[in-house]
PDB file of C-alpha atoms in Angstrom:
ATOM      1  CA  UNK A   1      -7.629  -1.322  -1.213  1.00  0.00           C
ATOM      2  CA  UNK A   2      -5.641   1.406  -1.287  1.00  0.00           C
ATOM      3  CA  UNK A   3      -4.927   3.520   2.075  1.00  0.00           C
ATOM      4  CA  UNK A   4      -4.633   7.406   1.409  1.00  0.00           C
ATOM      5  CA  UNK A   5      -2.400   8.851   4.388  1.00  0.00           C
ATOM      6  CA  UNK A   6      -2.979  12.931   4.162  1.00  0.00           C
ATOM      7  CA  UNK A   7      -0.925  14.790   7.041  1.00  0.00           C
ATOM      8  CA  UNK A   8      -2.767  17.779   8.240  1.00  0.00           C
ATOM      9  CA  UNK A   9      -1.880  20.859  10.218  1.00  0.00           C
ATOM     10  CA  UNK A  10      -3.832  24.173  10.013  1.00  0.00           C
ATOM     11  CA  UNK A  11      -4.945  23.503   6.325  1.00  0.00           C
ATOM     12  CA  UNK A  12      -8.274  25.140   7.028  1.00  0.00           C
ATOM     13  CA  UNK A  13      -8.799  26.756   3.862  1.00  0.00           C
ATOM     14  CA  UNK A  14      -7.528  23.896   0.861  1.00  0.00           C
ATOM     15  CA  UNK A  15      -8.349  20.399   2.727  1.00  0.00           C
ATOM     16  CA  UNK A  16     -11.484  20.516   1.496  1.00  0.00           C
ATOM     17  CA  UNK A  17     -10.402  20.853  -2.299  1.00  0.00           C
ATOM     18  CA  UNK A  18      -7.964  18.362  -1.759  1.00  0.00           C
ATOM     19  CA  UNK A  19     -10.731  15.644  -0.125  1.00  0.00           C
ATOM     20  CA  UNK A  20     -12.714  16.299  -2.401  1.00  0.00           C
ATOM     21  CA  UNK A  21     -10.080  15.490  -5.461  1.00  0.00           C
ATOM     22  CA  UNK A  22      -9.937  11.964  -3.622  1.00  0.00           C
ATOM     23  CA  UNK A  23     -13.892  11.455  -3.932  1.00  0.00           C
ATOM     24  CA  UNK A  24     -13.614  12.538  -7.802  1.00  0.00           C
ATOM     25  CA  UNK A  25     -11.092   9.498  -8.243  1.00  0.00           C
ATOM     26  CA  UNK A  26     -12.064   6.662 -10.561  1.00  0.00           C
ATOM     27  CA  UNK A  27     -10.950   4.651  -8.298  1.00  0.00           C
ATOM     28  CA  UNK A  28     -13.186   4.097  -5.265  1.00  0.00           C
ATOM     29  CA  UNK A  29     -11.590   0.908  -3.513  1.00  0.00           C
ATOM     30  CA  UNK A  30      -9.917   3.118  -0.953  1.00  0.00           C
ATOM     31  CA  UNK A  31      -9.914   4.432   2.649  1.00  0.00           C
ATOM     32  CA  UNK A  32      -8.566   8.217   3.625  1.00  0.00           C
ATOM     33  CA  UNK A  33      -6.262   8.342   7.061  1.00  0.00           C
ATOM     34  CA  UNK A  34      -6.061  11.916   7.872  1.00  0.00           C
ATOM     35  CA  UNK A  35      -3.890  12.509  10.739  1.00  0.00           C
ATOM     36  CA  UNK A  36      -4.644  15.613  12.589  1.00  0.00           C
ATOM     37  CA  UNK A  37      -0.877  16.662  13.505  1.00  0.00           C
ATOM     38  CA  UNK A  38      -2.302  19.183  16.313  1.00  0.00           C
ATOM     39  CA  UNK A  39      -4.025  21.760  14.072  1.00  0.00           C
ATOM     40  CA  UNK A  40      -5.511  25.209  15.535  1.00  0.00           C
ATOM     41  CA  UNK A  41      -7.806  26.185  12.976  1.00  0.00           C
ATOM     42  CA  UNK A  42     -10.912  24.753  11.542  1.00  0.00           C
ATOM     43  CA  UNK A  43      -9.347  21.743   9.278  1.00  0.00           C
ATOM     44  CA  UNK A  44     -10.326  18.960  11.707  1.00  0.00           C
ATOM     45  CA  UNK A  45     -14.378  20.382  11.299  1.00  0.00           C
ATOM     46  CA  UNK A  46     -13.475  21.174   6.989  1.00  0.00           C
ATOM     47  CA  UNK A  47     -12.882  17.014   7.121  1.00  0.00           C
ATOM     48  CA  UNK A  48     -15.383  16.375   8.973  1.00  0.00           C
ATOM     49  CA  UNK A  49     -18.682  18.282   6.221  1.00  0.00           C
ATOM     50  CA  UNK A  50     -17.406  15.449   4.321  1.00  0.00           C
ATOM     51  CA  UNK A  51     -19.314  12.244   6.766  1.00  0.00           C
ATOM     52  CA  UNK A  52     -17.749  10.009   4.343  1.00  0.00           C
ATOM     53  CA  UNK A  53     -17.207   6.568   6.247  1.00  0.00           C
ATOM     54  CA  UNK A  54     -14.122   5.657   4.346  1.00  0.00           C
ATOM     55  CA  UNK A  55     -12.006   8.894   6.306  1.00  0.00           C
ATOM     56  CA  UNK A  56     -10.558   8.063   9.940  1.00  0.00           C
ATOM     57  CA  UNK A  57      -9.180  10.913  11.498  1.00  0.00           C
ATOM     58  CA  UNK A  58      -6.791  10.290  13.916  1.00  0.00           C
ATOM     59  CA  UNK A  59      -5.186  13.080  16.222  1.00  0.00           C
ATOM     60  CA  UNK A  60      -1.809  13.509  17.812  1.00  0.00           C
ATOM     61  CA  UNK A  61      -0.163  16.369  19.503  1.00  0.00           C
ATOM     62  CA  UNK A  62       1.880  18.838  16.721  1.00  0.00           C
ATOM     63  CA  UNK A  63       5.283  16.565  15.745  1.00  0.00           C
ATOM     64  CA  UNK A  64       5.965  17.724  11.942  1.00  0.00           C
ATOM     65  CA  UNK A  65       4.775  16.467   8.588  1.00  0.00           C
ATOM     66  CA  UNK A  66       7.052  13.261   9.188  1.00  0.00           C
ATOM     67  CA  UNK A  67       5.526  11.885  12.015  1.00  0.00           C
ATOM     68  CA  UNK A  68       2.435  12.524  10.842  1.00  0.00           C
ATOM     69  CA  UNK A  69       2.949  10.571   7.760  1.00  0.00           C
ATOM     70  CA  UNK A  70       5.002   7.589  10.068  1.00  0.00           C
ATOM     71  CA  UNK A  71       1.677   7.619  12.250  1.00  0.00           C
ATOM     72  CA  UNK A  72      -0.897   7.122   8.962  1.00  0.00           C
ATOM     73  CA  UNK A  73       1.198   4.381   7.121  1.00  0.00           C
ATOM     74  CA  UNK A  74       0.852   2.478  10.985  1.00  0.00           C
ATOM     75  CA  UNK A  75      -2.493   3.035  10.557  1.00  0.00           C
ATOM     76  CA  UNK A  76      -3.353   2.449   7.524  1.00  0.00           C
ATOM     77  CA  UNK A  77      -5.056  -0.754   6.717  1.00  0.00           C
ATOM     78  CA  UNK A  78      -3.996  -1.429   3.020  1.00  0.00           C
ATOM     79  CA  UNK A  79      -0.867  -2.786   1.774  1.00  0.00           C
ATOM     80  CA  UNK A  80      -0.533   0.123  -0.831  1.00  0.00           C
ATOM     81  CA  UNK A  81      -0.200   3.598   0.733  1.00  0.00           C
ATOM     82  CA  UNK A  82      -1.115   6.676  -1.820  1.00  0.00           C
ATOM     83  CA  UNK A  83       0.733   9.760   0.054  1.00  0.00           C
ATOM     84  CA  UNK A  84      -1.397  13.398  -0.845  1.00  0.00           C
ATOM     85  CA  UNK A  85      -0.862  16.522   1.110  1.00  0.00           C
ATOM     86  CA  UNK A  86      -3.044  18.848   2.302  1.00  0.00           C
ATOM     87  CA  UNK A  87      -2.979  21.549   0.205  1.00  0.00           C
ATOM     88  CA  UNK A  88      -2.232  19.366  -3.023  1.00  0.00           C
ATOM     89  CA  UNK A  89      -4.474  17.775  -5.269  1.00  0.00           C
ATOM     90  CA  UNK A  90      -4.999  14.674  -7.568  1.00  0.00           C
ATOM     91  CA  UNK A  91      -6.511  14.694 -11.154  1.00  0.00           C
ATOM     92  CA  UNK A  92      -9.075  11.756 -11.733  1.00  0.00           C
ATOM     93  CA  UNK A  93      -7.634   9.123 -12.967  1.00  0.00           C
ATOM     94  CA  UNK A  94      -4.766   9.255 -10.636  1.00  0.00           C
ATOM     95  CA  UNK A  95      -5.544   6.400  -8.067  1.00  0.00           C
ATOM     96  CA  UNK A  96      -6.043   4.378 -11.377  1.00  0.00           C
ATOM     97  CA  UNK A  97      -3.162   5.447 -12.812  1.00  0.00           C
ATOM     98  CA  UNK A  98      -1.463   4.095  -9.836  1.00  0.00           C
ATOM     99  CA  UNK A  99      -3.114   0.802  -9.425  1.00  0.00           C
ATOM    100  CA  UNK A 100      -2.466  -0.099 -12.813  1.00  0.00           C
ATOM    101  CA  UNK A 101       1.486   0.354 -12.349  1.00  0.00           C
ATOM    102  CA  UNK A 102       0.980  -2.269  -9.810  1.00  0.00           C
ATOM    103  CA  UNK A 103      -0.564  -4.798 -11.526  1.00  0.00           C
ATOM    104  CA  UNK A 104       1.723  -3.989 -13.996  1.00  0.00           C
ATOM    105  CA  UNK A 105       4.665  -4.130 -12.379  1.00  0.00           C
ATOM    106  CA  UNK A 106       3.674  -6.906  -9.218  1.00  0.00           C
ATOM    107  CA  UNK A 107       7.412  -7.247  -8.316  1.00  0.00           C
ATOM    108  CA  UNK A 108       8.269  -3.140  -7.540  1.00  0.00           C
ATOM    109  CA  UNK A 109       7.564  -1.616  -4.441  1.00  0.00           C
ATOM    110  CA  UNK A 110       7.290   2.274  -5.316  1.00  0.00           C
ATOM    111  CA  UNK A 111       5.432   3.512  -7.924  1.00  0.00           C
ATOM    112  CA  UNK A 112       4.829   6.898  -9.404  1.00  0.00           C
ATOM    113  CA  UNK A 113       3.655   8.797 -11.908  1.00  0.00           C
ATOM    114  CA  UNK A 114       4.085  12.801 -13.353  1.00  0.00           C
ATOM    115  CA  UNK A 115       2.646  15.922 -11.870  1.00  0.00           C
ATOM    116  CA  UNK A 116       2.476  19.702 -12.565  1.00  0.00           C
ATOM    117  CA  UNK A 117       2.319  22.834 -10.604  1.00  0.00           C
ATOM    118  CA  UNK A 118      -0.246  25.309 -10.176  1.00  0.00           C
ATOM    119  CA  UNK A 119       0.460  28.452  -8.533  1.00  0.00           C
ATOM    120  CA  UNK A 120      -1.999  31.097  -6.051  1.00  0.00           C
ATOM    121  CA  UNK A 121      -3.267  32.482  -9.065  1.00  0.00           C
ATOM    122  CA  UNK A 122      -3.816  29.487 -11.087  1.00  0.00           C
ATOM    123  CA  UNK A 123      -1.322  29.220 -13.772  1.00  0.00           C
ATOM    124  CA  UNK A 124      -0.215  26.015 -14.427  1.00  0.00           C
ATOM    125  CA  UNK A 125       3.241  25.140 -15.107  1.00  0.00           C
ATOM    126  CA  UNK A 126       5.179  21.574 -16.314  1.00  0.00           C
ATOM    127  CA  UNK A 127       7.620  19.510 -14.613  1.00  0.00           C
ATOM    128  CA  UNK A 128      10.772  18.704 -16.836  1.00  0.00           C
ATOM    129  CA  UNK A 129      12.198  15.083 -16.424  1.00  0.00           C
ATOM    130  CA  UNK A 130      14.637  14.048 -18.600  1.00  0.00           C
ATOM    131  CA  UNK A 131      16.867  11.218 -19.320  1.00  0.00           C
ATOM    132  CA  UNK A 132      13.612   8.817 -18.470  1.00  0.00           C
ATOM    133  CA  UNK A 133      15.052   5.343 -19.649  1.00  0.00           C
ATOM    134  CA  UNK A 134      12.188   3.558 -21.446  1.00  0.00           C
ATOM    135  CA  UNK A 135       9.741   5.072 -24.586  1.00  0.00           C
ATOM    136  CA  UNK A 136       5.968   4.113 -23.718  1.00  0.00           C
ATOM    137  CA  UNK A 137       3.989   6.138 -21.362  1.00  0.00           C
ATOM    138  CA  UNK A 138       5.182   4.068 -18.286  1.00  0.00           C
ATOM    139  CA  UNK A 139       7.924   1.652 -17.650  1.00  0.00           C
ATOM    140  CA  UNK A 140      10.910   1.036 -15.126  1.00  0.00           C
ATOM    141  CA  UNK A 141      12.873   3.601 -13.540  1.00  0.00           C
ATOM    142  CA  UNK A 142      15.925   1.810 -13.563  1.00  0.00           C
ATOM    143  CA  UNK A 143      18.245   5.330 -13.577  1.00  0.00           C
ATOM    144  CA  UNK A 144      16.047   7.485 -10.512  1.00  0.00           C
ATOM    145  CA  UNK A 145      19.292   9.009  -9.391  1.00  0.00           C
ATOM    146  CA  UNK A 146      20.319   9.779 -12.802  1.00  0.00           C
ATOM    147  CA  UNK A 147      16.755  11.656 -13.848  1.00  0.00           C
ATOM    148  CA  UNK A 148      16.973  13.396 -10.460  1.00  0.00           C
ATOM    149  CA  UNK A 149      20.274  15.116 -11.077  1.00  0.00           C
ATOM    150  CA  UNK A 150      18.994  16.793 -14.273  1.00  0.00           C
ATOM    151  CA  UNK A 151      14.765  17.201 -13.447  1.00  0.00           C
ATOM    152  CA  UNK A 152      12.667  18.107 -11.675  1.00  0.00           C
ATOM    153  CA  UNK A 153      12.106  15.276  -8.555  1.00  0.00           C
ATOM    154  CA  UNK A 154      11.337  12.582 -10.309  1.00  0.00           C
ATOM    155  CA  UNK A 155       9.117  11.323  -7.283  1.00  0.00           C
ATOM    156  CA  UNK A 156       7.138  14.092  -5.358  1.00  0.00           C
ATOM    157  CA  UNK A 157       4.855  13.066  -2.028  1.00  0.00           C
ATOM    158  CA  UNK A 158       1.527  13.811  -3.867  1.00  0.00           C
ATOM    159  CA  UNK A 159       2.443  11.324  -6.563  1.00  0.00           C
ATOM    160  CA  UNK A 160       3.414   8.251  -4.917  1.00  0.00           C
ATOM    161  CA  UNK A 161       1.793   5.067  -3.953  1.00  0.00           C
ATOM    162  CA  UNK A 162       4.069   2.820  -2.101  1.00  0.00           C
ATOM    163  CA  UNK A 163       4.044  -0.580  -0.565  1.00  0.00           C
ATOM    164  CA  UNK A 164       3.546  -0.298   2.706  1.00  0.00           C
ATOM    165  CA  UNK A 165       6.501  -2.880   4.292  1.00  0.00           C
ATOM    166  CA  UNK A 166       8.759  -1.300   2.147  1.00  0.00           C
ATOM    167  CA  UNK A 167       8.507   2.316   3.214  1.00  0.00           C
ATOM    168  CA  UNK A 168       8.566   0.443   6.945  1.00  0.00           C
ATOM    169  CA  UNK A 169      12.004  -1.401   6.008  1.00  0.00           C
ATOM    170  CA  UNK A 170      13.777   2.141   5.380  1.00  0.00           C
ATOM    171  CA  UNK A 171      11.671   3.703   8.625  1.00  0.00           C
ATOM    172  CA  UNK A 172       9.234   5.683   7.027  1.00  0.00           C
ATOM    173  CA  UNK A 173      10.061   9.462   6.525  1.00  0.00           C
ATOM    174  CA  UNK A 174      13.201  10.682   8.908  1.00  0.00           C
ATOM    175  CA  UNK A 175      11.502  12.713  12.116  1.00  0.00           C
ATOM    176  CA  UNK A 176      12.748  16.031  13.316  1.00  0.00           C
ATOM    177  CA  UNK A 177      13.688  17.792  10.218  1.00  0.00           C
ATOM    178  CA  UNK A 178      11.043  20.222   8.518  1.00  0.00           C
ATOM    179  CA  UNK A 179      13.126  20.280   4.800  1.00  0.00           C
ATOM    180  CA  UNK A 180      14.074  17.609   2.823  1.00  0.00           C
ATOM    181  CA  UNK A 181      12.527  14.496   4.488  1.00  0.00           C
ATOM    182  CA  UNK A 182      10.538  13.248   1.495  1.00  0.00           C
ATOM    183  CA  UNK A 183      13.830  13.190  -0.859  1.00  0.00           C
ATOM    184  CA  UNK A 184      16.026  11.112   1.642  1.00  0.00           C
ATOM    185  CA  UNK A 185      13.003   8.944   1.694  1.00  0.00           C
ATOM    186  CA  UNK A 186      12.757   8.380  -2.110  1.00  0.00           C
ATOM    187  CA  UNK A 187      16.521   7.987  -1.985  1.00  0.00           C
ATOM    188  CA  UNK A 188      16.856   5.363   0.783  1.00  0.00           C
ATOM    189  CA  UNK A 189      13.790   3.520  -1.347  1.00  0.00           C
ATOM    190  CA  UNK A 190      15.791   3.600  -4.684  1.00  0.00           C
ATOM    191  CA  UNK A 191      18.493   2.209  -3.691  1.00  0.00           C
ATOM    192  CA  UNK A 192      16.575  -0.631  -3.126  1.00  0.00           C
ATOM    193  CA  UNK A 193      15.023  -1.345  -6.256  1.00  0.00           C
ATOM    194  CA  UNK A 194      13.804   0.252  -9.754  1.00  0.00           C
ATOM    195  CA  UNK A 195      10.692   2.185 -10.021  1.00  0.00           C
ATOM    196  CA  UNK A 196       7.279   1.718 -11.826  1.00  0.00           C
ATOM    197  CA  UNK A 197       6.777   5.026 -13.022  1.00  0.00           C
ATOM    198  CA  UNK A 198       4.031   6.830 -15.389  1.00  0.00           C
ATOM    199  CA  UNK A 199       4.517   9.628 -17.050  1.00  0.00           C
ATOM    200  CA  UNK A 200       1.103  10.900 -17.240  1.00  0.00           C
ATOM    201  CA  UNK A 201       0.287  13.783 -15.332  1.00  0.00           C
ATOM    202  CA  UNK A 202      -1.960  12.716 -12.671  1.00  0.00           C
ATOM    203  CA  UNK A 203      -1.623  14.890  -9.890  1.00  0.00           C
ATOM    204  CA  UNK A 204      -0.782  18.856  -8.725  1.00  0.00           C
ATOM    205  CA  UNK A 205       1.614  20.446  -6.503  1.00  0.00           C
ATOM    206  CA  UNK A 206      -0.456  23.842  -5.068  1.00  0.00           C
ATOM    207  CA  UNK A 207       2.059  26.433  -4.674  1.00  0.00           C
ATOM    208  CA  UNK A 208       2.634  29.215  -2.162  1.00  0.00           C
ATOM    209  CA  UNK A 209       0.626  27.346   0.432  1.00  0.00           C
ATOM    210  CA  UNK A 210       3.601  26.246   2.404  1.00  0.00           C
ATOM    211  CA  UNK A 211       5.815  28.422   4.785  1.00  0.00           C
ATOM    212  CA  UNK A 212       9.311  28.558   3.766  1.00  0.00           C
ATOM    213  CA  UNK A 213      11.482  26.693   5.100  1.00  0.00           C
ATOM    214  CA  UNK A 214      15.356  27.638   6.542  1.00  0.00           C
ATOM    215  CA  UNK A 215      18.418  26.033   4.710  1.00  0.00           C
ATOM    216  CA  UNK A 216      19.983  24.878   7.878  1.00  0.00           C
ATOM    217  CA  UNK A 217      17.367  22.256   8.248  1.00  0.00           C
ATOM    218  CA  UNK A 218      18.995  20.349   5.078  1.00  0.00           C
ATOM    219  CA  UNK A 219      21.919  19.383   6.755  1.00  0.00           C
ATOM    220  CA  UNK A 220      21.200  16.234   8.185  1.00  0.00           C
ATOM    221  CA  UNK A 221      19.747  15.478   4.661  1.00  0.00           C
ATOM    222  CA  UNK A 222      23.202  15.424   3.405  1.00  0.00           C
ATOM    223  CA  UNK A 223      24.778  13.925   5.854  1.00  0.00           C
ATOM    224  CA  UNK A 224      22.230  10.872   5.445  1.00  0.00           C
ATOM    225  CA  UNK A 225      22.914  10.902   1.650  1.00  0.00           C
ATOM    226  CA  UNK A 226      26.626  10.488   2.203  1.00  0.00           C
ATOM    227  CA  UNK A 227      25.982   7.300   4.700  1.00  0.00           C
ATOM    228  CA  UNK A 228      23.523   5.953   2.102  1.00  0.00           C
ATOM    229  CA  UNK A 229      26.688   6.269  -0.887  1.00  0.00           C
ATOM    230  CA  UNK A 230      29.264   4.959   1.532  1.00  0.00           C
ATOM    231  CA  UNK A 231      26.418   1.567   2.132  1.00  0.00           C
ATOM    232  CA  UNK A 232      26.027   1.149  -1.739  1.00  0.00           C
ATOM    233  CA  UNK A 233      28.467   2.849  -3.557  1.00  0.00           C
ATOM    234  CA  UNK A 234      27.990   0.847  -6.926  1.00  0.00           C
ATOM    235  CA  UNK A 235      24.153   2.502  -6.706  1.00  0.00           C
ATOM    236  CA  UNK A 236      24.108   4.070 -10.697  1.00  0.00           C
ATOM    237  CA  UNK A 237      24.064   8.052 -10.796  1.00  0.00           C
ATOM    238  CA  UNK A 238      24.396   8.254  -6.687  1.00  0.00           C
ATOM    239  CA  UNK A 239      27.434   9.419  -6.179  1.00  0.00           C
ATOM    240  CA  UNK A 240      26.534  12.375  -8.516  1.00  0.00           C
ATOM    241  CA  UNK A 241      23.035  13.022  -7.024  1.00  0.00           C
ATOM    242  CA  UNK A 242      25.182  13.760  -3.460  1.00  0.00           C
ATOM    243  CA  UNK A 243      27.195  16.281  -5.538  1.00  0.00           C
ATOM    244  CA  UNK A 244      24.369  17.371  -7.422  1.00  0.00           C
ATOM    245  CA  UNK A 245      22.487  18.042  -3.709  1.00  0.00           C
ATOM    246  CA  UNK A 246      25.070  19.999  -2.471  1.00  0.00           C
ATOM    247  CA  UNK A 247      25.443  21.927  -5.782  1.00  0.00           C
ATOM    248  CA  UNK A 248      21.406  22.931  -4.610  1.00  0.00           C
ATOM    249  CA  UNK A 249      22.518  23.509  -1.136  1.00  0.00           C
ATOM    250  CA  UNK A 250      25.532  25.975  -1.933  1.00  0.00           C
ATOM    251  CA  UNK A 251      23.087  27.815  -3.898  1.00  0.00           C
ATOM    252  CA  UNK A 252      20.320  28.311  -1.432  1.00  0.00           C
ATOM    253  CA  UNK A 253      22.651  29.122   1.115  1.00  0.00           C
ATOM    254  CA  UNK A 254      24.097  31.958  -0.920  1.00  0.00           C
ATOM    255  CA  UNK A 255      21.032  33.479  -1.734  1.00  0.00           C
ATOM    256  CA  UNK A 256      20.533  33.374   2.250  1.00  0.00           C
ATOM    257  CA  UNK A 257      24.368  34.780   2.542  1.00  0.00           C
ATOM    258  CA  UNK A 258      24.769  32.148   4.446  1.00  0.00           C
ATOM    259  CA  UNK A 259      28.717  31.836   3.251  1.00  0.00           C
ATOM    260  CA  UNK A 260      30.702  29.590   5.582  1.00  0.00           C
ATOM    261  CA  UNK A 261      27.796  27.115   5.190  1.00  0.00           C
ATOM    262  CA  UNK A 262      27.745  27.675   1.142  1.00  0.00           C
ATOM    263  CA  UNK A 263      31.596  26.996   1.172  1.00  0.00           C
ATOM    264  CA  UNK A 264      31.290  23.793   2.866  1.00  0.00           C
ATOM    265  CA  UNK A 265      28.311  22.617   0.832  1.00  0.00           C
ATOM    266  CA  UNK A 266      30.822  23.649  -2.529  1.00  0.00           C
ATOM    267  CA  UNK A 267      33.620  21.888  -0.792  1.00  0.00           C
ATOM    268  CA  UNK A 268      31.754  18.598  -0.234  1.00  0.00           C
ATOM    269  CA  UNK A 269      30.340  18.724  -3.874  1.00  0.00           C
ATOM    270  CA  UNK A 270      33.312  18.673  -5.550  1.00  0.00           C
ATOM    271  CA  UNK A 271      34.166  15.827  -3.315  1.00  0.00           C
ATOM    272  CA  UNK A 272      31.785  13.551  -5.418  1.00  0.00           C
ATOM    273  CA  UNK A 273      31.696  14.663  -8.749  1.00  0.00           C
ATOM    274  CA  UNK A 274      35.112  16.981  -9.476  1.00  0.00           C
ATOM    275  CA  UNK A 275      34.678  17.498 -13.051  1.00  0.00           C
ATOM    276  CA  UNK A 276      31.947  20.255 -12.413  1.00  0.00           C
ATOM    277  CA  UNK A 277      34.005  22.292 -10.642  1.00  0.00           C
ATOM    278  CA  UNK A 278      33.494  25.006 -13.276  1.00  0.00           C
ATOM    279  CA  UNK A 279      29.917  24.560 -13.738  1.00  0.00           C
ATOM    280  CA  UNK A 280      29.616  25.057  -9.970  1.00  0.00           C
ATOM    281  CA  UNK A 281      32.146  28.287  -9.774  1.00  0.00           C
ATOM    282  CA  UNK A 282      30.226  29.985 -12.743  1.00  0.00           C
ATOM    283  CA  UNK A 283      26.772  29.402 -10.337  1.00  0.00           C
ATOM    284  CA  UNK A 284      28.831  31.052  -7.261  1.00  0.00           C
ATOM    285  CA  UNK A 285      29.456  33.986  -9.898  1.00  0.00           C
ATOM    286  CA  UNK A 286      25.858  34.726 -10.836  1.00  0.00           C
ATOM    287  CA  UNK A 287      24.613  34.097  -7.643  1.00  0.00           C
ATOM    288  CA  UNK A 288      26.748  37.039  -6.328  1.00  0.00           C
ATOM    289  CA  UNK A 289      26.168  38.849  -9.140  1.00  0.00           C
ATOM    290  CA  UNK A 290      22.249  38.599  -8.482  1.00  0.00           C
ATOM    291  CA  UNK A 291      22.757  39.471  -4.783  1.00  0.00           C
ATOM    292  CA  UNK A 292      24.015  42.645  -5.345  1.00  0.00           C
TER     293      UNK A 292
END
């Protein structure tokens, strides 16, 4: 069985659509753990139209997406955990897609697979991965670090399944930060071991849903990235991914004018990966350029 852990907070008006992308599923040897992280609205009664017996709802007061998460992997029952927000969706055959990399591949512990975006108005978009190491349609994601530093995320929430001791041997998703928390996560599991990974297109990331989110809350994000590099420095394409982060940081933080904060974020990216110094000063240039 696979356990479905959706965080949920004031999601009134898509949980529905996204429940009812679960039921669609192929797959049917599952249970949904839908964690009510103190919502206002109606999403708590939306669930509950459904009077499916597989859902469990449990409720705790508001703590962030993180917790919520931490509190449905505790709960869940299965030893594979399938994470799927709120306002996101799954395509069919996605649970199956998923189940099959594990029979697959026995041995890994994360598994994923290839998603798209679809926007407010319903245009859909593709993800661009590149630098996948293997041919076939799924395989080993021996290089995650690598892909990461040139793609899209290779692994996005709403297109996971992972085992559930080995998301609770890196402590589940870090609590208290609102920004970020799901790419530490897929970082701290990577350096751990390869990844089974699909690329079929299996599930969908619903844009302009979420509130944005302020840059500051991305610094303990990079601060954790540098402790994972100094633990396992030998990790292949690591080292660049912390440069490559900052490189992302500097750049949000500009277009915030946020530029003490950019400076240090350019600072500590050269620190890992030097040779794109130039690369990063022509992004400083038409970044300014843009803000004026």
């Amino acid at each position: 069985m696979i356990s479905i852990v959706i965080p949920l907070y004031n999601k009134e008006k898509q949980i529905a659509h996204t429940l009812q992308s679960v039921f669609n599923q192929t797959f049917q040897d599952f249970e949904v753990v839908i964690v009510d992280d103190g919502s206002t609205d109606g999403s708590v009664a939306e669930v509950e139209k459904f009077g499916d017996l597989r859902i469990r709802v449990v409720h705790q007061q508001n703590a962030g997406a993180s917790a919520a998460r931490n509190r449905g992997i505790d709960e869940a029952t299965g030893e594979l955990i399938a994470f799927l927000d709120a306002d996101d969706e799954w395509k069919p055959e996605y649970l199956a897609t998923q189940y099959h990399l594990y029979q697959k591949y026995p041995d890994r512990s994360v598994y994923a697979c290839n998603y798209e975006f679809r926007d407010s108005e319903g245009k859909v978009s593709s993800t661009i991965i590149r630098k996948i190491p293997f041919s076939g349609e799924d395989g080993i994601l021996s290089n995650y670090f690598e892909v990461a530093c040139c793609s899209h995320p290779p692994l996005w929430t709403s297109a996971v399944m992972v085992k559930k001791q080995a998301i609770q041997a890196v402590g589940g998703f870090p609590v208290g930060i609102k920004s970020g928390e799901d790419l530490l996560t897929w970082a701290r599991l990577s350096v751990r071991g390869p990844i089974a990974y699909s690329k079929c297109v299996q599930a969908v990331y619903r844009q302009g849903y979420s509130n944005p989110r302020p840059p500051e809350e991305r610094d303990f994000v990079g601060e954790q990235l540098e402790v994972l590099f100094r633990e396992s420095p030998s990790t292949r394409g690591l080292k660049d991914y912390v440069a490559f982060w900052y490189k992302m940081r500097m750049c949000r933080c500009l277009a915030h004018r946020m530029w003490g904060k950019a400076g240090k974020a350019f600072i500590k990216s050269l620190r890992y990966n030097f040779l794109q110094g130039k690369i990063y000063m022509s992004v400083v240039k038409y970044t300014l350029i843009g803000l004026k």
